[in-house]
Protein backbone atom coordinates (compact mmCIF):
# COMPACT_ATOMS: atom_id res chain seq x y z
CA UNK A 1 0.00 0.00 0.00
CA UNK A 2 1.03 3.59 -0.60
CA UNK A 3 1.37 5.95 2.37
CA UNK A 4 -2.00 7.59 1.69
CA UNK A 5 -3.72 4.20 1.61
CA UNK A 6 -2.07 3.24 4.89
CA UNK A 7 -3.27 6.48 6.48
CA UNK A 8 -6.81 5.63 5.44
CA UNK A 9 -6.48 2.15 6.97
CA UNK A 10 -5.20 3.63 10.24
CA UNK A 11 -8.12 6.06 10.33
CA UNK A 12 -10.62 3.27 9.70
CA UNK A 13 -9.07 1.23 12.50
CA UNK A 14 -9.19 4.17 14.92
CA UNK A 15 -12.77 5.10 13.98
CA UNK A 16 -13.74 1.66 15.32
CA UNK A 17 -11.39 1.34 18.30
CA UNK A 18 -11.32 4.98 19.46
CA UNK A 19 -14.66 6.38 18.36
CA UNK A 20 -14.35 9.72 20.13
CA UNK A 21 -10.80 10.57 19.07
CA UNK A 22 -9.82 13.65 17.07
CA UNK A 23 -7.60 12.37 14.23
CA UNK A 24 -5.49 14.49 11.90
CA UNK A 25 -2.47 13.90 9.62
CA UNK A 26 0.86 15.68 9.33
CA UNK A 27 1.28 17.51 12.63
CA UNK A 28 4.71 18.94 13.41
CA UNK A 29 6.15 18.25 16.85
CA UNK A 30 9.40 19.22 18.59
CA UNK A 31 9.84 22.39 16.55
CA UNK A 32 10.84 24.68 19.39
CA UNK A 33 10.52 28.26 18.19
CA UNK A 34 12.38 27.60 14.95
CA UNK A 35 15.48 26.32 16.72
CA UNK A 36 17.59 25.10 13.80
CA UNK A 37 19.58 22.84 16.12
CA UNK A 38 16.52 20.76 16.99
CA UNK A 39 15.35 18.66 14.05
CA UNK A 40 11.58 18.72 13.96
CA UNK A 41 9.50 15.68 13.12
CA UNK A 42 6.03 15.46 11.62
CA UNK A 43 3.58 12.86 12.90
CA UNK A 44 1.86 10.98 10.06
CA UNK A 45 -1.26 10.63 12.22
CA UNK A 46 -1.97 12.45 15.49
CA UNK A 47 -4.77 10.91 17.60
CA UNK A 48 -6.26 12.83 20.52
CA UNK A 49 -8.46 11.20 23.13
CA UNK A 50 -7.50 10.90 26.80
CA UNK A 51 -3.89 10.83 25.60
CA UNK A 52 -1.77 12.06 22.71
CA UNK A 53 -0.98 9.19 20.32
CA UNK A 54 1.27 9.28 17.27
CA UNK A 55 1.39 6.85 14.34
CA UNK A 56 4.46 6.80 12.09
CA UNK A 57 4.13 5.15 8.68
CA UNK A 58 6.84 3.38 6.71
CA UNK A 59 5.43 2.21 3.39
CA UNK A 60 7.13 -0.14 0.96
CA UNK A 61 8.71 2.86 -0.80
CA UNK A 62 10.20 4.32 2.41
CA UNK A 63 13.41 3.59 4.28
CA UNK A 64 14.11 3.27 8.01
CA UNK A 65 16.95 5.81 7.95
CA UNK A 66 15.08 8.52 9.89
CA UNK A 67 13.05 6.22 12.12
CA UNK A 68 15.35 6.22 15.20
CA UNK A 69 15.29 10.04 15.38
CA UNK A 70 11.56 10.15 14.72
CA UNK A 71 10.76 7.61 17.43
CA UNK A 72 13.02 9.40 19.91
CA UNK A 73 11.11 12.65 19.38
CA UNK A 74 7.69 11.01 19.37
CA UNK A 75 8.47 9.32 22.70
CA UNK A 76 9.20 12.76 24.09
CA UNK A 77 5.98 14.35 22.82
CA UNK A 78 3.32 11.61 22.89
CA UNK A 79 1.80 9.32 25.52
CA UNK A 80 1.55 6.46 23.03
CA UNK A 81 3.67 5.81 19.93
CA UNK A 82 3.10 3.24 17.20
CA UNK A 83 4.77 2.42 13.89
CA UNK A 84 2.89 1.09 10.89
CA UNK A 85 5.34 -0.64 8.57
CA UNK A 86 5.37 -2.64 5.39
CA UNK A 87 6.10 -6.30 6.08
CA UNK A 88 9.53 -6.02 4.44
CA UNK A 89 10.73 -3.93 7.42
CA UNK A 90 9.63 -6.25 10.24
CA UNK A 91 12.93 -8.05 10.71
CA UNK A 92 14.85 -4.77 10.54
CA UNK A 93 12.90 -2.96 13.27
CA UNK A 94 14.70 -1.98 16.46
CA UNK A 95 12.27 -0.16 18.73
CA UNK A 96 11.80 0.71 22.40
CA UNK A 97 9.53 -1.76 24.22
CA UNK A 98 6.81 0.89 24.64
CA UNK A 99 6.27 1.35 20.90
CA UNK A 100 3.30 -0.36 19.25
CA UNK A 101 3.68 -2.16 15.93
CA UNK A 102 1.27 -2.58 13.01
CA UNK A 103 2.25 -4.46 9.86
CA UNK A 104 0.97 -3.90 6.34
CA UNK A 105 0.88 -6.88 4.00
CA UNK A 106 -0.71 -6.43 0.61
CA UNK A 107 -3.99 -4.63 1.23
CA UNK A 108 -4.29 -5.65 4.89
CA UNK A 109 -3.10 -4.04 8.12
CA UNK A 110 -2.64 -6.06 11.32
CA UNK A 111 -1.79 -4.99 14.86
CA UNK A 112 1.13 -7.00 16.22
CA UNK A 113 1.69 -5.11 19.45
CA UNK A 114 -0.16 -2.41 21.39
CA UNK A 115 1.74 0.71 22.51
CA UNK A 116 2.37 1.27 26.21
CA UNK A 117 0.92 4.44 27.73
CA UNK A 118 3.43 6.72 29.45
CA UNK A 119 3.44 10.23 30.86
CA UNK A 120 5.40 13.06 29.27
CA UNK A 121 6.69 16.31 30.75
CA UNK A 122 4.99 19.68 31.18
CA UNK A 123 7.44 21.07 28.62
CA UNK A 124 6.37 18.51 26.03
CA UNK A 125 2.68 19.34 26.41
CA UNK A 126 3.31 23.08 26.25
CA UNK A 127 5.36 22.76 23.01
CA UNK A 128 2.12 22.03 21.20
CA UNK A 129 0.76 25.49 22.01
CA UNK A 130 1.02 28.56 19.79
CA UNK A 131 1.81 31.95 21.31
CA UNK A 132 -1.60 33.42 20.53
CA UNK A 133 -3.24 30.40 22.18
CA UNK A 134 -1.39 31.07 25.44
CA UNK A 135 -2.66 34.65 25.47
CA UNK A 136 -6.26 33.74 24.74
CA UNK A 137 -6.54 30.62 26.90
CA UNK A 138 -4.78 31.93 30.02
CA UNK A 139 -6.21 35.44 29.88
CA UNK A 140 -7.02 36.66 33.38
CA UNK A 141 -4.37 34.61 35.20
CA UNK A 142 -2.15 37.28 36.76
CA UNK A 143 0.80 34.93 37.29
CA UNK A 144 1.04 33.95 33.61
CA UNK A 145 3.50 36.11 31.66
CA UNK A 146 3.03 36.69 27.91
CA UNK A 147 6.21 38.66 27.09
CA UNK A 148 7.53 35.65 25.17
CA UNK A 149 6.59 32.02 24.59
CA UNK A 150 9.41 30.88 26.88
CA UNK A 151 8.21 33.14 29.71
CA UNK A 152 4.63 32.00 29.16
CA UNK A 153 5.71 28.35 29.37
CA UNK A 154 7.74 28.90 32.52
CA UNK A 155 4.97 30.77 34.33
CA UNK A 156 2.35 28.16 33.34
CA UNK A 157 4.61 25.34 34.57
CA UNK A 158 4.97 27.13 37.91
CA UNK A 159 1.23 27.81 38.22
CA UNK A 160 -0.32 24.47 37.17
CA UNK A 161 0.21 20.75 37.79
CA UNK A 162 1.19 18.20 35.15
CA UNK A 163 -2.33 16.77 35.20
CA UNK A 164 -3.85 20.22 34.62
CA UNK A 165 -1.45 21.12 31.79
CA UNK A 166 -2.17 17.78 30.08
CA UNK A 167 -5.93 18.41 30.33
CA UNK A 168 -5.61 21.98 29.00
CA UNK A 169 -3.40 20.82 26.11
CA UNK A 170 -5.67 17.98 25.04
CA UNK A 171 -8.69 20.28 25.13
CA UNK A 172 -6.89 22.92 23.08
CA UNK A 173 -5.55 20.49 20.46
CA UNK A 174 -8.98 18.90 20.03
CA UNK A 175 -10.50 22.35 19.65
CA UNK A 176 -7.86 23.34 17.08
CA UNK A 177 -8.22 20.24 14.90
CA UNK A 178 -11.86 19.17 15.42
CA UNK A 179 -13.27 20.63 12.20
CA UNK A 180 -10.49 19.11 10.09
CA UNK A 181 -10.91 15.75 11.83
CA UNK A 182 -14.67 15.71 11.20
CA UNK A 183 -14.18 16.57 7.52
CA UNK A 184 -11.62 13.78 7.04
CA UNK A 185 -13.91 11.25 8.74
CA UNK A 186 -16.78 12.29 6.47
CA UNK A 187 -14.62 11.92 3.35
CA UNK A 188 -13.40 8.47 4.44
CA UNK A 189 -16.93 7.28 5.21
CA UNK A 190 -18.11 8.54 1.81
CA UNK A 191 -15.05 6.97 0.15
CA UNK A 192 -14.07 10.29 -1.42
CA UNK A 193 -10.40 9.36 -1.20
CA UNK A 194 -9.36 11.71 -4.00
CA UNK A 195 -10.33 14.64 -1.74
CA UNK A 196 -8.08 13.45 1.08
CA UNK A 197 -6.22 15.02 2.77
CA UNK A 198 -7.55 18.59 2.66
CA UNK A 199 -5.12 21.46 3.06
CA UNK A 200 -5.00 22.69 6.64
CA UNK A 201 -6.52 26.15 6.99
CA UNK A 202 -5.78 28.20 10.09
CA UNK A 203 -8.47 30.72 10.96
CA UNK A 204 -7.34 34.35 10.94
CA UNK A 205 -9.30 34.95 14.13
CA UNK A 206 -8.38 31.78 16.00
CA UNK A 207 -11.15 30.66 18.35
CA UNK A 208 -9.58 29.65 21.68
CA UNK A 209 -11.67 28.77 24.73
CA UNK A 210 -10.31 30.50 27.86
CA UNK A 211 -9.40 28.22 30.76
CA UNK A 212 -12.18 29.87 32.77
CA UNK A 213 -14.76 28.67 30.23
CA UNK A 214 -13.53 25.10 29.75
CA UNK A 215 -15.80 22.26 31.00
CA UNK A 216 -15.81 21.82 34.77
CA UNK A 217 -14.16 18.41 34.63
CA UNK A 218 -11.08 19.94 33.00
CA UNK A 219 -10.67 22.98 35.24
CA UNK A 220 -11.80 21.36 38.51
CA UNK A 221 -9.60 22.67 41.29
CA UNK A 222 -7.96 25.32 39.10
CA UNK A 223 -10.43 28.19 39.43
Short mmCIF file of N, CA and C in Angstrom, two decimals, residues 29-95:
data_model
loop_
_atom_site.label_atom_id
_atom_site.label_comp_id
_atom_site.label_asym_id
_atom_site.label_seq_id
_atom_site.Cartn_x
_atom_site.Cartn_y
_atom_site.Cartn_z
N UNK A 29 5.83 18.23 15.43
CA UNK A 29 6.15 18.25 16.85
C UNK A 29 7.64 18.51 17.02
N UNK A 30 8.01 18.95 18.20
CA UNK A 30 9.40 19.22 18.59
C UNK A 30 10.06 20.31 17.77
N UNK A 31 9.27 21.27 17.31
CA UNK A 31 9.84 22.39 16.55
C UNK A 31 9.89 23.62 17.45
N UNK A 32 10.81 23.64 18.38
CA UNK A 32 10.84 24.68 19.39
C UNK A 32 11.27 26.02 18.83
N UNK A 33 10.29 26.87 18.55
CA UNK A 33 10.52 28.26 18.19
C UNK A 33 11.52 28.42 17.05
N UNK A 34 11.50 27.48 16.10
CA UNK A 34 12.38 27.60 14.95
C UNK A 34 13.84 27.34 15.26
N UNK A 35 14.11 26.64 16.35
CA UNK A 35 15.48 26.32 16.72
C UNK A 35 16.10 25.39 15.67
N UNK A 36 17.03 25.89 14.91
CA UNK A 36 17.59 25.10 13.80
C UNK A 36 18.45 23.95 14.29
N UNK A 37 18.77 23.93 15.59
CA UNK A 37 19.58 22.84 16.12
C UNK A 37 18.72 21.66 16.59
N UNK A 38 17.40 21.85 16.62
CA UNK A 38 16.52 20.76 16.99
C UNK A 38 15.72 20.32 15.76
N UNK A 39 16.03 19.15 15.25
CA UNK A 39 15.35 18.66 14.05
C UNK A 39 13.90 18.32 14.37
N UNK A 40 12.98 19.01 13.71
CA UNK A 40 11.58 18.72 13.96
C UNK A 40 11.18 17.42 13.27
N UNK A 41 10.08 16.86 13.75
CA UNK A 41 9.50 15.68 13.12
C UNK A 41 8.02 15.95 12.90
N UNK A 42 7.44 15.24 11.95
CA UNK A 42 6.03 15.46 11.62
C UNK A 42 5.29 14.14 11.74
N UNK A 43 4.35 14.08 12.67
CA UNK A 43 3.58 12.86 12.90
C UNK A 43 2.69 12.57 11.69
N UNK A 44 2.73 11.35 11.19
CA UNK A 44 1.86 10.98 10.06
C UNK A 44 0.39 11.03 10.47
N UNK A 45 0.09 10.52 11.66
CA UNK A 45 -1.26 10.63 12.22
C UNK A 45 -1.15 11.01 13.69
N UNK A 46 -1.88 12.05 14.09
CA UNK A 46 -1.97 12.45 15.49
C UNK A 46 -3.37 12.10 15.96
N UNK A 47 -3.48 11.32 17.04
CA UNK A 47 -4.77 10.91 17.60
C UNK A 47 -4.91 11.47 19.00
N UNK A 48 -6.02 12.16 19.24
CA UNK A 48 -6.26 12.83 20.52
C UNK A 48 -7.52 12.27 21.17
N UNK A 49 -7.34 11.66 22.33
CA UNK A 49 -8.46 11.20 23.13
C UNK A 49 -8.14 11.57 24.57
N UNK A 50 -7.96 10.59 25.45
CA UNK A 50 -7.50 10.90 26.80
C UNK A 50 -5.99 11.05 26.85
N UNK A 51 -5.34 10.72 25.75
CA UNK A 51 -3.89 10.83 25.60
C UNK A 51 -3.57 11.39 24.23
N UNK A 52 -2.28 11.70 24.03
CA UNK A 52 -1.77 12.06 22.71
C UNK A 52 -1.09 10.82 22.13
N UNK A 53 -1.57 10.36 20.99
CA UNK A 53 -0.98 9.19 20.32
C UNK A 53 -0.46 9.58 18.95
N UNK A 54 0.67 9.01 18.58
CA UNK A 54 1.27 9.28 17.27
C UNK A 54 1.48 7.97 16.53
N UNK A 55 1.18 8.00 15.23
CA UNK A 55 1.39 6.85 14.34
C UNK A 55 2.36 7.27 13.23
N UNK A 56 3.46 6.54 13.13
CA UNK A 56 4.46 6.80 12.09
C UNK A 56 4.38 5.69 11.04
N UNK A 57 4.31 6.09 9.78
CA UNK A 57 4.13 5.15 8.68
C UNK A 57 5.44 4.95 7.91
N UNK A 58 5.74 3.70 7.61
CA UNK A 58 6.84 3.38 6.71
C UNK A 58 6.29 2.43 5.64
N UNK A 59 5.99 3.01 4.48
CA UNK A 59 5.43 2.21 3.39
C UNK A 59 6.55 1.46 2.67
N UNK A 60 6.16 0.66 1.72
CA UNK A 60 7.13 -0.14 0.96
C UNK A 60 8.17 0.73 0.27
N UNK A 61 7.81 1.97 -0.07
CA UNK A 61 8.71 2.86 -0.80
C UNK A 61 9.62 3.67 0.13
N UNK A 62 9.40 3.56 1.45
CA UNK A 62 10.20 4.32 2.41
C UNK A 62 11.47 3.58 2.80
N UNK A 63 12.27 4.23 3.64
CA UNK A 63 13.41 3.59 4.28
C UNK A 63 13.27 3.79 5.79
N UNK A 64 14.13 3.13 6.55
CA UNK A 64 14.11 3.27 8.01
C UNK A 64 15.18 4.24 8.51
N UNK A 65 15.81 4.96 7.60
CA UNK A 65 16.95 5.81 7.95
C UNK A 65 16.61 6.83 9.04
N UNK A 66 15.45 7.46 8.95
CA UNK A 66 15.08 8.52 9.89
C UNK A 66 14.30 8.00 11.10
N UNK A 67 13.94 6.74 11.08
CA UNK A 67 13.05 6.22 12.12
C UNK A 67 13.59 6.36 13.55
N UNK A 68 14.87 6.07 13.82
CA UNK A 68 15.35 6.22 15.20
C UNK A 68 15.16 7.63 15.75
N UNK A 69 15.49 8.65 14.93
CA UNK A 69 15.29 10.04 15.38
C UNK A 69 13.81 10.34 15.56
N UNK A 70 12.99 9.89 14.63
CA UNK A 70 11.56 10.15 14.72
C UNK A 70 10.97 9.53 15.99
N UNK A 71 11.30 8.28 16.25
CA UNK A 71 10.76 7.61 17.43
C UNK A 71 11.22 8.29 18.71
N UNK A 72 12.49 8.70 18.74
CA UNK A 72 13.02 9.40 19.91
C UNK A 72 12.21 10.65 20.22
N UNK A 73 11.89 11.43 19.19
CA UNK A 73 11.11 12.65 19.38
C UNK A 73 9.66 12.34 19.74
N UNK A 74 9.08 11.36 19.07
CA UNK A 74 7.69 11.01 19.37
C UNK A 74 7.54 10.54 20.82
N UNK A 75 8.51 9.79 21.31
CA UNK A 75 8.47 9.32 22.70
C UNK A 75 8.49 10.48 23.68
N UNK A 76 9.10 11.56 23.25
CA UNK A 76 9.20 12.76 24.09
C UNK A 76 7.90 13.56 24.09
N UNK A 77 7.14 13.47 23.00
CA UNK A 77 5.98 14.35 22.82
C UNK A 77 4.63 13.64 22.77
N UNK A 78 4.60 12.34 22.95
CA UNK A 78 3.32 11.61 22.89
C UNK A 78 3.24 10.58 24.01
N UNK A 79 2.02 10.33 24.48
CA UNK A 79 1.80 9.32 25.52
C UNK A 79 1.87 7.91 24.96
N UNK A 80 1.50 7.76 23.69
CA UNK A 80 1.55 6.46 23.03
C UNK A 80 2.13 6.64 21.63
N UNK A 81 3.03 5.74 21.25
CA UNK A 81 3.67 5.81 19.93
C UNK A 81 3.57 4.45 19.24
N UNK A 82 3.18 4.47 17.98
CA UNK A 82 3.10 3.24 17.20
C UNK A 82 3.73 3.45 15.82
N UNK A 83 4.30 2.39 15.28
CA UNK A 83 4.77 2.42 13.89
C UNK A 83 3.89 1.49 13.06
N UNK A 84 3.67 1.90 11.83
CA UNK A 84 2.89 1.09 10.89
C UNK A 84 3.80 0.85 9.69
N UNK A 85 4.28 -0.38 9.55
CA UNK A 85 5.34 -0.64 8.57
C UNK A 85 4.94 -1.71 7.57
N UNK A 86 5.51 -1.58 6.38
CA UNK A 86 5.37 -2.64 5.39
C UNK A 86 6.07 -3.89 5.92
N UNK A 87 5.57 -5.04 5.56
CA UNK A 87 6.10 -6.30 6.08
C UNK A 87 7.59 -6.49 5.80
N UNK A 88 8.12 -5.83 4.78
CA UNK A 88 9.53 -6.02 4.44
C UNK A 88 10.46 -5.45 5.51
N UNK A 89 9.91 -4.56 6.39
CA UNK A 89 10.73 -3.93 7.42
C UNK A 89 10.70 -4.66 8.76
N UNK A 90 9.84 -5.65 8.92
CA UNK A 90 9.63 -6.25 10.24
C UNK A 90 10.92 -6.75 10.88
N UNK A 91 11.72 -7.47 10.15
CA UNK A 91 12.93 -8.05 10.71
C UNK A 91 14.02 -7.01 10.96
N UNK A 92 13.85 -5.82 10.39
CA UNK A 92 14.85 -4.77 10.54
C UNK A 92 14.52 -3.79 11.66
N UNK A 93 13.33 -3.91 12.24
CA UNK A 93 12.90 -2.96 13.27
C UNK A 93 13.68 -3.13 14.56
N UNK A 94 14.08 -2.01 15.14
CA UNK A 94 14.70 -1.98 16.46
C UNK A 94 14.05 -0.84 17.22
N UNK A 95 13.11 -1.17 18.10
CA UNK A 95 12.27 -0.16 18.73
C UNK A 95 12.26 -0.30 20.24
#
